């Protein structure tokens, strides 16, 4: 009997909402840990990986802190804080180990989603050159970053990435770091493989099915109302009950968690930021650049808008991509409704949402500036990286939609933050992921963390299995991850990557989260 037949008793152990990298990772983990559990995945679109996990909606950087300046803020005394860089690097290693394990097992069959692509940081101007030199000295003293190279010699930069130097004023001071072990990841291809493997192991994946509401059942489980969006659906809406629900709906997670009515979602809001990339497939240009080159964010720019010129490999073809240019759209999903932002407003989050918009004036100004910027102005940013870039070679593509988390802090004040936040009910029966950074790269760590907090009674039994699959898990978790060791302090909400994008840039371009009084 199928769920759509009129009198179906539609009951599963686990419902995963959304067919992105997070649900794919969690579903795969659960199948390994509890093979007897029944799993249903609902995706509202025609295929999986069409929102943020799609390769053209994200930048595909395997974030390991090998090139991103925002993971290494400068302290007031001029020293460099590498704590976040170490954390992100360790968390990405956990992802790599898990993917390697799945390849060895045959659950993943194609390694094409992961391409070795050197990661570089490139800066201009004497002050930034000095910063990069000091940053390199600090980072390369740590074993995780010992292979990072530094140069302030334009000829060496040209040897690493010629497009950065050709046509540039030789008098301009430039510097770069490079780490050959960086990666470009096609998270869309990875998501497809993971979900295919879930289906092969018995998971029920339903495309064109949108979860519309989530309600508690008397026995502590959840009843979901699901709409079949296909044109020939025999029945438009059906209900399903589950013992555990994961809201992996990306930008759609906030309204669904609100619909579930768990107290833990109170005070949370979301601020959508859209984006654009420039892309070229001109083979002569693409062949001359093999790296992900991250620069420095503009003053006021949100940290995720750090410009970068990237090699992208999608479906076996190579491209260059530059961006992202930030913008504003009230949608929570790229293929979602324009009313996303408006309909997520509640009495408990109104003040913090409105206040965050008003008080983050540098961000507001930056977004307005980006929205009204002429194409020539935007293209000039690319030419800051690649002086000889020609508009005829580049096309604009719309990036994925990000929903930055607005939450109340311990003092009841609202803060706009740039990390990823797991929100879980106190009894662990439902959990969801808010926010976008550092994102897909740390999906495995995020999902192991979620498992530990939602299933504490099983942590002891699962731990050895997880440790075999991901030997680095314990060191990556330090003392914060239930499944690797001690439980961290806040059982209901944890920022992964610890707001890693809060500190924006070097040279006074720091983006700070602004506190808003949500009690007013
Ligand atoms: C511009 C940009 C650049 C980025 N760059 C990087 C990068 O370089 N490296 C990196 O690691 N990360 C990057 N990220 C972040 C990364 O893309 C995301 O963190 C990750 O893809 C999120 O995966 P997800 O599964 O949570 O969400 P998604 O991939 O968005 O999947 C959510 C799914 O849920 C579905 N859905 C929504 N609502 C419902 C519903 N009610 N019912 C059923 N289905 C529903 C959606 O259709 C969607 O398919 C970037 C993101 C953006 C936007």
CSV table of C-alpha atoms in Angstrom, one decimal, residues 25-280:
chain,number,residue,atom,x,y,z
A,25,UNK,CA,24.0,13.1,4.7
A,26,UNK,CA,21.7,12.5,7.7
A,27,UNK,CA,19.8,9.9,5.9
A,28,UNK,CA,22.9,8.0,4.9
A,29,UNK,CA,24.3,8.2,8.4
A,30,UNK,CA,21.0,6.9,9.9
A,31,UNK,CA,20.8,4.0,7.5
A,32,UNK,CA,24.3,2.9,8.6
A,33,UNK,CA,23.6,3.3,12.3
A,34,UNK,CA,20.0,1.9,12.3
A,35,UNK,CA,19.4,-0.1,9.1
A,36,UNK,CA,16.0,-1.2,10.3
A,37,UNK,CA,14.5,2.3,10.5
A,38,UNK,CA,12.1,3.3,7.8
A,39,UNK,CA,13.1,6.6,6.2
A,40,UNK,CA,11.0,8.9,4.0
A,41,UNK,CA,12.4,11.9,2.2
A,42,UNK,CA,10.1,14.7,0.8
A,43,UNK,CA,11.4,17.2,-1.8
A,44,UNK,CA,9.1,19.8,-3.1
A,45,UNK,CA,10.9,20.3,-6.5
A,46,UNK,CA,11.2,18.0,-9.5
A,47,UNK,CA,14.6,16.7,-8.4
A,48,UNK,CA,16.9,16.7,-5.4
A,49,UNK,CA,19.8,19.3,-5.1
A,50,UNK,CA,18.0,22.1,-6.9
A,51,UNK,CA,18.4,24.7,-4.2
A,52,UNK,CA,21.5,25.7,-2.3
A,53,UNK,CA,23.2,22.3,-2.8
A,54,UNK,CA,23.1,22.7,-6.6
A,55,UNK,CA,26.5,23.3,-8.1
A,56,UNK,CA,25.5,26.6,-9.7
A,57,UNK,CA,23.9,27.9,-6.6
A,58,UNK,CA,26.9,27.7,-4.3
A,59,UNK,CA,30.6,28.2,-4.9
A,60,UNK,CA,31.7,24.6,-4.3
A,61,UNK,CA,34.6,25.5,-2.1
A,62,UNK,CA,35.5,22.7,0.2
A,63,UNK,CA,35.9,25.1,3.2
A,64,UNK,CA,38.9,24.0,5.1
A,65,UNK,CA,40.1,27.5,6.0
A,66,UNK,CA,43.0,27.3,3.5
A,67,UNK,CA,42.0,30.5,1.8
A,68,UNK,CA,39.2,32.4,3.6
A,69,UNK,CA,40.4,35.5,5.4
A,70,UNK,CA,37.3,35.7,7.6
A,71,UNK,CA,38.3,32.6,9.6
A,72,UNK,CA,41.4,34.4,10.8
A,73,UNK,CA,40.5,37.7,12.3
A,74,UNK,CA,43.2,40.1,13.5
A,75,UNK,CA,43.1,40.8,17.2
A,76,UNK,CA,43.4,44.3,18.6
A,77,UNK,CA,47.1,43.7,19.5
A,78,UNK,CA,47.8,42.7,15.8
A,79,UNK,CA,48.1,39.0,16.4
A,80,UNK,CA,46.1,36.6,14.3
A,81,UNK,CA,43.4,34.4,15.9
A,82,UNK,CA,43.4,31.0,14.1
A,83,UNK,CA,40.9,29.2,16.3
A,84,UNK,CA,38.1,29.2,13.8
A,85,UNK,CA,40.4,28.2,11.0
A,86,UNK,CA,41.5,25.1,13.0
A,87,UNK,CA,37.9,24.2,13.8
A,88,UNK,CA,36.7,24.5,10.1
A,89,UNK,CA,39.7,22.6,8.9
A,90,UNK,CA,39.1,19.7,11.3
A,91,UNK,CA,35.4,19.7,10.5
A,92,UNK,CA,36.1,19.4,6.8
A,93,UNK,CA,38.5,16.6,7.4
A,94,UNK,CA,35.5,14.7,9.0
A,95,UNK,CA,33.5,15.2,5.8
A,96,UNK,CA,36.4,13.9,3.7
A,97,UNK,CA,36.9,10.8,5.9
A,98,UNK,CA,33.2,10.0,5.7
A,99,UNK,CA,33.1,10.4,1.9
A,100,UNK,CA,36.2,8.2,1.7
A,101,UNK,CA,34.5,5.6,3.9
A,102,UNK,CA,31.4,5.6,1.6
A,103,UNK,CA,33.5,5.2,-1.5
A,104,UNK,CA,35.3,2.3,0.1
A,105,UNK,CA,31.9,0.8,0.9
A,106,UNK,CA,30.5,1.4,-2.6
A,107,UNK,CA,27.7,3.7,-1.3
A,108,UNK,CA,29.5,6.4,-3.4
A,109,UNK,CA,30.8,5.2,-6.7
A,110,UNK,CA,32.0,8.3,-8.5
A,111,UNK,CA,34.8,10.5,-7.1
A,112,UNK,CA,34.1,13.2,-9.7
A,113,UNK,CA,32.3,15.4,-7.1
A,114,UNK,CA,35.7,16.2,-5.4
A,115,UNK,CA,38.4,17.9,-7.4
A,116,UNK,CA,41.8,18.8,-6.0
A,117,UNK,CA,42.0,22.6,-6.6
A,118,UNK,CA,44.6,24.8,-4.9
A,119,UNK,CA,43.2,27.3,-2.5
A,120,UNK,CA,44.8,30.8,-2.6
A,121,UNK,CA,44.3,34.1,-0.8
A,122,UNK,CA,45.2,37.2,-2.8
A,123,UNK,CA,45.5,40.7,-1.5
A,124,UNK,CA,46.5,44.1,-2.8
A,125,UNK,CA,48.0,47.1,-1.0
A,126,UNK,CA,50.9,47.3,1.4
A,127,UNK,CA,48.7,47.0,4.5
A,128,UNK,CA,47.0,43.9,3.3
A,129,UNK,CA,50.3,42.4,2.2
A,130,UNK,CA,51.7,42.9,5.7
A,131,UNK,CA,48.6,41.3,7.2
A,132,UNK,CA,48.8,38.3,4.9
A,133,UNK,CA,52.5,37.8,5.7
A,134,UNK,CA,51.8,37.8,9.5
A,135,UNK,CA,48.7,35.6,9.0
A,136,UNK,CA,50.9,33.1,7.1
A,137,UNK,CA,53.5,33.1,9.8
A,138,UNK,CA,50.9,32.2,12.4
A,139,UNK,CA,49.0,29.7,10.4
A,140,UNK,CA,51.9,27.8,8.9
A,141,UNK,CA,53.2,27.2,12.4
A,142,UNK,CA,50.2,25.0,13.0
A,143,UNK,CA,50.5,21.4,11.8
A,144,UNK,CA,47.2,21.6,9.9
A,145,UNK,CA,48.5,24.6,7.8
A,146,UNK,CA,52.2,23.8,7.6
A,147,UNK,CA,52.1,23.4,3.8
A,148,UNK,CA,50.7,26.8,3.1
A,149,UNK,CA,53.1,28.9,1.0
A,150,UNK,CA,53.4,32.7,0.9
A,151,UNK,CA,54.8,35.1,-1.6
A,152,UNK,CA,54.8,38.8,-2.2
A,153,UNK,CA,56.6,38.4,-5.5
A,154,UNK,CA,54.4,39.1,-8.5
A,155,UNK,CA,56.3,36.6,-10.6
A,156,UNK,CA,55.5,33.8,-8.1
A,157,UNK,CA,51.9,34.8,-7.9
A,158,UNK,CA,51.9,34.7,-11.8
A,159,UNK,CA,53.4,31.2,-11.7
A,160,UNK,CA,50.5,30.1,-9.4
A,161,UNK,CA,47.7,32.0,-11.1
A,162,UNK,CA,48.8,34.1,-14.2
A,163,UNK,CA,45.4,35.9,-14.7
A,164,UNK,CA,45.9,37.7,-11.3
A,165,UNK,CA,49.0,39.4,-12.5
A,166,UNK,CA,48.8,40.0,-16.3
A,167,UNK,CA,48.0,43.6,-17.0
A,168,UNK,CA,48.4,44.7,-13.4
A,169,UNK,CA,50.4,47.8,-12.5
A,170,UNK,CA,53.8,46.4,-11.5
A,171,UNK,CA,54.1,49.1,-8.8
A,172,UNK,CA,51.0,47.7,-6.9
A,173,UNK,CA,52.0,45.6,-3.9
A,174,UNK,CA,50.4,42.2,-4.1
A,175,UNK,CA,50.8,39.0,-2.0
A,176,UNK,CA,49.3,35.5,-2.0
A,177,UNK,CA,49.2,32.3,-0.1
A,178,UNK,CA,48.6,29.0,-1.6
A,179,UNK,CA,47.7,25.5,-0.4
A,180,UNK,CA,47.8,22.8,-3.0
A,181,UNK,CA,45.5,20.5,-1.0
A,182,UNK,CA,42.4,22.6,-1.5
A,183,UNK,CA,39.3,21.2,-3.1
A,184,UNK,CA,36.4,22.1,-5.4
A,185,UNK,CA,33.3,20.1,-4.4
A,186,UNK,CA,30.2,19.5,-6.6
A,187,UNK,CA,27.7,19.2,-3.7
A,188,UNK,CA,24.9,18.6,-6.1
A,189,UNK,CA,26.5,15.5,-7.6
A,190,UNK,CA,27.4,14.3,-4.1
A,191,UNK,CA,23.8,14.8,-2.9
A,192,UNK,CA,22.5,12.8,-5.9
A,193,UNK,CA,24.8,9.9,-5.2
A,194,UNK,CA,24.0,9.9,-1.5
A,195,UNK,CA,20.2,9.9,-2.2
A,196,UNK,CA,20.6,7.2,-4.8
A,197,UNK,CA,22.4,5.1,-2.3
A,198,UNK,CA,19.7,5.8,0.3
A,199,UNK,CA,17.0,4.6,-2.2
A,200,UNK,CA,19.1,1.5,-2.9
A,201,UNK,CA,19.0,0.7,0.8
A,202,UNK,CA,15.3,1.1,1.1
A,203,UNK,CA,14.6,4.8,1.7
A,204,UNK,CA,11.4,6.2,0.1
A,205,UNK,CA,12.2,9.4,-1.7
A,206,UNK,CA,9.2,11.5,-2.9
A,207,UNK,CA,9.9,14.3,-5.3
A,208,UNK,CA,7.3,17.1,-6.0
A,209,UNK,CA,6.0,16.6,-2.5
A,210,UNK,CA,5.9,19.7,-0.2
A,211,UNK,CA,5.5,19.4,3.5
A,212,UNK,CA,2.9,22.0,4.5
A,213,UNK,CA,2.6,21.6,8.2
A,214,UNK,CA,4.0,19.7,11.2
A,215,UNK,CA,1.9,18.9,14.3
A,216,UNK,CA,2.6,16.9,17.5
A,217,UNK,CA,0.8,13.6,17.9
A,218,UNK,CA,-0.4,12.4,21.3
A,219,UNK,CA,2.3,9.8,21.6
A,220,UNK,CA,5.1,12.4,21.2
A,221,UNK,CA,5.7,11.8,17.4
A,222,UNK,CA,4.8,14.1,14.5
A,223,UNK,CA,2.1,14.3,11.9
A,224,UNK,CA,3.0,16.0,8.7
A,225,UNK,CA,0.6,17.3,6.0
A,226,UNK,CA,2.2,16.8,2.6
A,227,UNK,CA,1.0,18.2,-0.7
A,228,UNK,CA,1.7,16.3,-3.9
A,229,UNK,CA,2.6,19.0,-6.4
A,230,UNK,CA,2.7,16.7,-9.5
A,231,UNK,CA,0.1,17.6,-12.1
A,232,UNK,CA,-1.5,14.2,-12.1
A,233,UNK,CA,-1.5,13.5,-8.4
A,234,UNK,CA,-4.3,11.0,-7.4
A,235,UNK,CA,-4.7,12.8,-4.1
A,236,UNK,CA,-3.4,16.3,-3.4
A,237,UNK,CA,-2.7,16.0,0.3
A,238,UNK,CA,-1.8,13.1,2.5
A,239,UNK,CA,-0.6,12.8,6.1
A,240,UNK,CA,2.3,10.8,7.5
A,241,UNK,CA,3.4,10.3,11.0
A,242,UNK,CA,7.0,9.9,12.1
A,243,UNK,CA,8.9,9.3,15.4
A,244,UNK,CA,11.7,11.7,14.2
A,245,UNK,CA,11.6,14.6,11.8
A,246,UNK,CA,14.6,16.4,10.3
A,247,UNK,CA,13.8,19.8,8.7
A,248,UNK,CA,16.6,19.9,6.1
A,249,UNK,CA,14.6,22.4,4.0
A,250,UNK,CA,17.3,25.0,3.7
A,251,UNK,CA,15.7,28.4,3.4
A,252,UNK,CA,12.3,26.7,4.0
A,253,UNK,CA,13.4,25.4,7.5
A,254,UNK,CA,12.3,28.4,9.5
A,255,UNK,CA,8.6,28.4,8.6
A,256,UNK,CA,8.4,24.6,9.0
A,257,UNK,CA,10.0,24.7,12.5
A,258,UNK,CA,7.6,27.5,13.3
A,259,UNK,CA,4.7,25.3,12.1
A,260,UNK,CA,5.8,22.6,14.5
A,261,UNK,CA,5.4,25.1,17.4
A,262,UNK,CA,8.4,24.0,19.4
A,263,UNK,CA,9.4,26.5,22.0
A,264,UNK,CA,13.0,26.3,20.9
A,265,UNK,CA,12.2,28.2,17.6
A,266,UNK,CA,10.8,31.2,19.5
A,267,UNK,CA,12.7,34.4,18.8
A,268,UNK,CA,14.4,33.0,15.6
A,269,UNK,CA,14.0,34.9,12.4
A,270,UNK,CA,15.7,34.8,9.0
A,271,UNK,CA,17.2,37.5,6.8
A,272,UNK,CA,17.4,36.4,3.1
A,273,UNK,CA,20.3,37.4,1.0
A,274,UNK,CA,20.4,36.6,-2.7
A,275,UNK,CA,23.5,36.5,-4.9
A,276,UNK,CA,24.9,36.5,-8.4
A,277,UNK,CA,28.0,35.0,-9.9
A,278,UNK,CA,29.8,35.7,-13.1
A,279,UNK,CA,30.7,32.6,-15.1
A,280,UNK,CA,32.9,31.9,-18.1
